[in-house]
XYZ file of N, CA and C in Angstrom:
396
model
N 6.393 70.778 109.368
C 4.979 70.440 109.265
C 4.535 69.670 110.509
N 3.252 69.662 110.742
C 2.721 68.906 111.871
C 3.074 67.438 111.696
N 3.352 66.755 112.832
C 3.722 65.352 112.717
C 3.000 64.438 113.686
N 1.964 64.919 114.350
C 1.196 64.034 115.218
C 0.444 64.801 116.281
N -0.306 64.059 117.052
C -1.033 64.617 118.183
C -0.062 64.747 119.338
N 0.027 65.917 119.958
C 0.984 66.162 121.028
C 0.434 65.716 122.376
N -0.686 66.270 122.786
C -1.322 65.862 124.038
C -2.792 66.278 124.026
N -3.549 65.710 124.960
C -4.949 66.078 125.135
C -5.121 66.557 126.568
N -5.744 67.704 126.742
C -6.070 68.232 128.060
C -7.582 68.198 128.210
N -8.031 67.618 129.311
C -9.464 67.481 129.556
C -9.814 68.208 130.847
N -10.792 69.100 130.781
C -11.281 69.775 131.980
C -12.070 68.779 132.811
N -11.790 68.750 134.104
C -12.479 67.827 135.013
C -12.964 68.595 136.230
N -14.085 68.173 136.784
C -14.620 68.856 137.957
C -14.033 68.322 139.257
N -13.478 67.103 139.228
C -12.907 66.476 140.422
C -11.665 65.702 139.997
N -10.483 66.245 140.284
C -9.225 65.626 139.843
C -9.081 64.214 140.402
N -9.370 64.030 141.683
C -9.190 62.713 142.305
C -10.083 61.666 141.645
N -11.332 62.011 141.433
C -12.278 61.077 140.805
C -11.848 60.754 139.374
N -11.468 61.764 138.613
C -11.044 61.548 137.230
C -9.725 60.776 137.171
N -8.780 61.120 138.067
C -7.507 60.404 138.135
C -7.769 58.918 138.360
N -8.624 58.613 139.317
C -8.963 57.217 139.616
C -9.570 56.524 138.392
N -10.482 57.192 137.704
C -11.129 56.608 136.532
C -10.118 56.329 135.419
N -9.302 57.333 135.070
C -8.361 57.153 133.961
C -7.260 56.150 134.282
N -6.800 56.118 135.545
C -5.733 55.188 135.923
C -6.298 53.791 136.194
N -7.289 53.704 137.058
C -7.757 52.395 137.515
C -8.801 51.747 136.618
N -9.591 52.538 135.925
C -10.604 51.970 135.037
C -10.086 51.818 133.613
N -9.407 52.842 133.114
C -8.963 52.808 131.721
C -7.527 52.341 131.536
N -6.730 52.308 132.602
C -5.376 51.787 132.511
C -4.294 52.773 132.113
N -4.550 54.072 132.251
C -3.504 55.061 131.987
C -2.405 54.924 133.049
N -1.195 55.309 132.710
C -0.062 55.294 133.637
C 0.098 56.683 134.242
N 0.056 56.789 135.589
C 0.246 58.112 136.206
C 1.698 58.561 136.095
N 1.884 59.842 135.787
C 3.224 60.436 135.699
C 3.420 61.526 136.749
N 2.389 62.319 137.007
C 2.461 63.377 138.019
C 1.040 63.778 138.388
N 0.859 64.206 139.640
C -0.447 64.676 140.110
C -0.208 65.843 141.052
N -1.055 66.859 140.976
C -0.982 68.015 141.860
C -2.393 68.438 142.199
N -2.522 69.480 142.993
C -3.831 69.891 143.520
C -4.868 70.108 142.430
N -4.467 70.663 141.297
C -5.440 71.019 140.274
C -5.261 70.246 138.974
N -4.556 69.087 139.033
C -4.411 68.329 137.803
C -3.545 67.108 137.917
N -3.323 66.480 136.769
C -2.483 65.279 136.697
C -1.997 65.099 135.269
N -0.823 64.476 135.124
C -0.308 64.047 133.822
C -0.321 62.526 133.793
N -0.892 61.976 132.741
C -1.007 60.537 132.546
C -0.497 60.183 131.156
N -0.197 58.913 130.951
C 0.153 58.482 129.596
C -0.515 57.146 129.304
N -0.691 56.906 128.023
C -1.228 55.643 127.530
C -0.542 55.402 126.197
N 0.437 54.491 126.191
C 1.260 54.355 125.001
C 1.974 55.668 124.768
N 1.844 56.199 123.573
C 2.464 57.484 123.239
C 1.577 58.672 123.599
N 0.334 58.423 124.015
C -0.591 59.504 124.331
C -0.269 60.137 125.673
N -0.199 61.457 125.700
C -0.029 62.235 126.931
C -1.367 62.902 127.201
N -1.938 62.608 128.363
C -3.225 63.165 128.761
C -3.038 64.018 130.005
N -3.579 65.220 129.983
C -3.563 66.103 131.147
C -4.993 66.265 131.643
N -5.208 66.023 132.922
C -6.481 66.319 133.575
C -6.306 67.666 134.266
N -7.198 68.608 134.008
C -7.068 69.958 134.544
C -8.359 70.378 135.244
N -8.270 70.677 136.542
C -9.446 71.100 137.301
C -9.997 72.396 136.722
N -11.281 72.378 136.427
C -11.910 73.540 135.802
C -13.411 73.351 135.876
N -14.155 74.414 135.602
C -15.588 74.270 135.396
C -15.763 73.581 134.051
N -16.497 72.510 134.021
C -16.664 71.762 132.782
C -17.856 72.332 132.022
N -17.514 73.136 131.018
C -18.507 73.781 130.177
C -18.131 73.549 128.730
N -19.101 73.355 127.904
C -18.833 73.164 126.489
C -18.219 74.426 125.902
N -16.957 74.324 125.491
C -16.286 75.446 124.853
C -15.785 76.519 125.787
N -16.159 76.503 127.057
C -15.769 77.568 127.959
C -14.667 77.188 128.928
N -14.051 76.032 128.744
C -13.017 75.589 129.671
C -11.684 75.421 128.944
N -10.718 74.804 129.586
C -9.365 74.679 129.069
C -9.190 73.463 128.145
N -10.241 72.711 127.874
C -10.130 71.538 127.003
C -9.666 71.959 125.616
N -8.597 71.300 125.125
C -8.073 71.591 123.788
C -7.278 70.401 123.277
N -6.957 70.422 122.003
C -6.225 69.342 121.358
C -4.934 69.913 120.791
N -3.805 69.301 121.165
C -2.497 69.835 120.791
C -1.811 68.915 119.793
N -1.173 69.520 118.822
C -0.481 68.780 117.770
C 1.016 69.016 117.877
N 1.785 67.936 117.711
C 3.246 68.014 117.767
C 3.804 68.650 116.515
N 4.881 69.393 116.722
C 5.603 69.985 115.602
C 7.071 70.084 116.015
N 7.991 69.698 115.142
C 9.411 69.827 115.490
C 9.785 71.291 115.724
N 10.697 71.511 116.672
C 11.116 72.868 117.015
C 11.600 73.681 115.837
N 12.302 73.035 114.880
C 12.835 73.789 113.737
C 11.740 74.197 112.746
N 10.545 73.646 112.843
C 9.426 74.032 111.988
C 8.455 74.984 112.686
N 8.632 75.157 114.004
C 7.627 75.862 114.791
C 7.397 77.298 114.338
N 8.449 78.097 114.288
C 8.280 79.530 113.999
C 7.617 79.767 112.647
N 8.048 79.036 111.635
C 7.467 79.196 110.302
C 5.985 78.809 110.295
N 5.654 77.735 110.999
C 4.258 77.300 111.035
C 3.400 78.282 111.827
N 3.955 78.844 112.906
C 3.216 79.840 113.689
C 2.899 81.071 112.838
N 3.870 81.506 112.028
C 3.638 82.628 111.113
C 2.546 82.262 110.118
N 2.590 81.044 109.620
C 1.567 80.570 108.667
C 0.170 80.645 109.283
N 0.039 80.215 110.532
C -1.255 80.276 111.213
C -1.727 81.719 111.361
N -0.828 82.556 111.826
C -1.202 83.955 112.059
C -1.523 84.669 110.753
N -0.785 84.355 109.703
C -1.055 84.934 108.387
C -2.428 84.508 107.880
N -2.824 83.278 108.234
C -4.147 82.771 107.841
C -5.265 83.419 108.651
N -4.905 84.192 109.676
C -5.908 84.920 110.442
C -6.564 84.136 111.558
N -5.895 83.089 112.066
C -6.505 82.343 113.163
C -6.675 83.243 114.380
N -7.666 82.906 115.187
C -7.887 83.592 116.456
C -7.108 82.853 117.523
N -6.224 83.561 118.213
C -5.483 82.952 119.312
C -6.296 83.123 120.588
N -6.465 82.019 121.331
C -7.330 82.033 122.514
C -6.559 82.005 123.824
N -5.252 81.876 123.787
C -4.460 81.819 125.022
C -3.021 82.174 124.682
N -2.320 82.765 125.621
C -0.894 83.054 125.494
C -0.137 81.969 126.253
N 0.904 81.437 125.646
C 1.671 80.364 126.264
C 2.392 80.843 127.522
N 2.236 80.080 128.621
C 2.906 80.396 129.879
C 3.678 79.197 130.409
N 3.779 78.121 129.638
C 4.450 76.922 130.118
C 5.660 76.591 129.251
N 6.309 75.530 129.582
C 7.531 75.079 128.901
C 7.285 74.870 127.418
N 8.298 75.123 126.617
C 8.210 74.896 125.175
C 7.460 76.008 124.468
N 7.526 75.966 123.159
C 6.793 76.936 122.341
C 5.404 76.386 122.044
N 4.404 77.235 122.130
C 3.030 76.867 121.802
C 2.312 78.037 121.161
N 1.407 77.709 120.271
C 0.422 78.660 119.783
C -0.931 78.002 120.017
N -1.807 78.713 120.709
C -3.151 78.244 121.005
C -4.101 78.997 120.083
N -4.896 78.283 119.299
C -5.728 78.930 118.300
C -7.047 78.184 118.131
N -8.004 78.863 117.512
C -9.322 78.280 117.261
C -9.429 77.829 115.816
N -10.152 76.722 115.599
C -10.475 76.329 114.227
C -11.696 77.133 113.783
N -12.168 76.972 112.559
C -13.305 77.788 112.100
C -14.586 77.628 112.920
N -14.729 76.508 113.611
C -15.910 76.298 114.440
C -15.686 76.643 115.898
N -14.507 77.175 116.222
C -14.230 77.565 117.593
C -13.642 76.475 118.463
N -13.273 75.308 117.900
C -12.617 74.273 118.692
C -11.215 74.729 119.063
N -10.814 74.473 120.282
C -9.526 74.936 120.791
C -8.412 73.968 120.396
N -7.405 74.496 119.710
C -6.287 73.716 119.218
C -4.976 74.359 119.651
N -3.893 73.579 119.546
C -2.569 74.079 119.918
C -1.523 73.369 119.070
N -0.465 74.089 118.713
C 0.742 73.432 118.218
C 1.776 73.607 119.325
N 2.567 72.550 119.570
C 3.505 72.551 120.697
C 4.760 71.805 120.312
N 5.924 72.374 120.650
C 7.183 71.727 120.278
C 7.826 70.934 121.411
N 7.183 70.832 122.569
C 7.697 70.031 123.674
C 7.010 68.677 123.729
N 7.276 67.942 124.788
C 6.609 66.666 125.008
C 6.428 66.458 126.509
N 5.875 65.321 126.889
C 5.622 65.071 128.304
C 6.914 65.111 129.114
N 8.001 64.557 128.600
C 9.261 64.553 129.343
C 9.801 65.970 129.564
N 9.744 66.826 128.533
C 10.226 68.198 128.712
C 9.346 68.958 129.709
N 8.026 68.684 129.701
C 7.130 69.337 130.664
C 7.437 68.871 132.081
N 7.637 67.554 132.250
C 7.929 67.034 133.583
C 9.261 67.572 134.110
N 10.268 67.694 133.235
C 11.557 68.250 133.653
C 11.388 69.692 134.122
N 10.595 70.484 133.393
C 10.331 71.865 133.793
C 9.578 71.900 135.125
N 8.651 70.977 135.306
C 7.875 70.922 136.550
C 8.737 70.474 137.731
N 9.745 69.670 137.477
C 10.649 69.281 138.570
C 11.409 70.505 139.087
N 11.721 71.435 138.197
C 12.387 72.679 138.596
C 11.424 73.638 139.275
N 10.186 73.706 138.774
C 9.173 74.598 139.325
C 7.841 73.857 139.378
N 7.652 72.983 140.390
C 6.423 72.181 140.454
C 5.177 73.027 140.713
N 4.066 72.528 140.192
C 2.776 73.144 140.466
C 2.417 72.870 141.930
N 1.488 73.653 142.454
C 1.069 73.501 143.846
C 0.644 72.061 144.134
N 1.224 71.450 145.162
C 0.843 70.104 145.586
C 1.256 68.999 144.641
N 2.175 69.237 143.708
C 2.537 68.279 142.668
C 3.324 67.099 143.239
N 2.950 65.890 142.811
C 3.629 64.651 143.167
C 4.048 63.977 141.874
N 5.246 63.437 141.827
C 5.732 62.726 140.634
C 5.692 61.222 140.887
N 5.418 60.468 139.831
C 5.351 59.012 139.925
C 6.473 58.374 139.142
């Protein structure tokens, strides 16, 4: 079963400006930054800033929920059986299902965490990626 919020990804029009705001104004801890994004943390919260056109509902902004790996496949079948609309195919580390709620809000279940993502990025970093 779901056991918490996994991470939040926010579409931003200017990575440098947003990075500065979240780190220096709000107190997030920087973990990694690259040309088109950054990974930050605040307590247990993992926040991803992703360069994109900032449009209501038309960008990469979504909310991800944690799920243990041993529950993932069964829960993914449950979602698909319920007829959810999948809005993206997973291309990154860990298992994910990206789906819409009844109002079209973008959601995800994910069995990885910030550390597993950073380890994968150390092997294959994004363009211009810097680790902190």
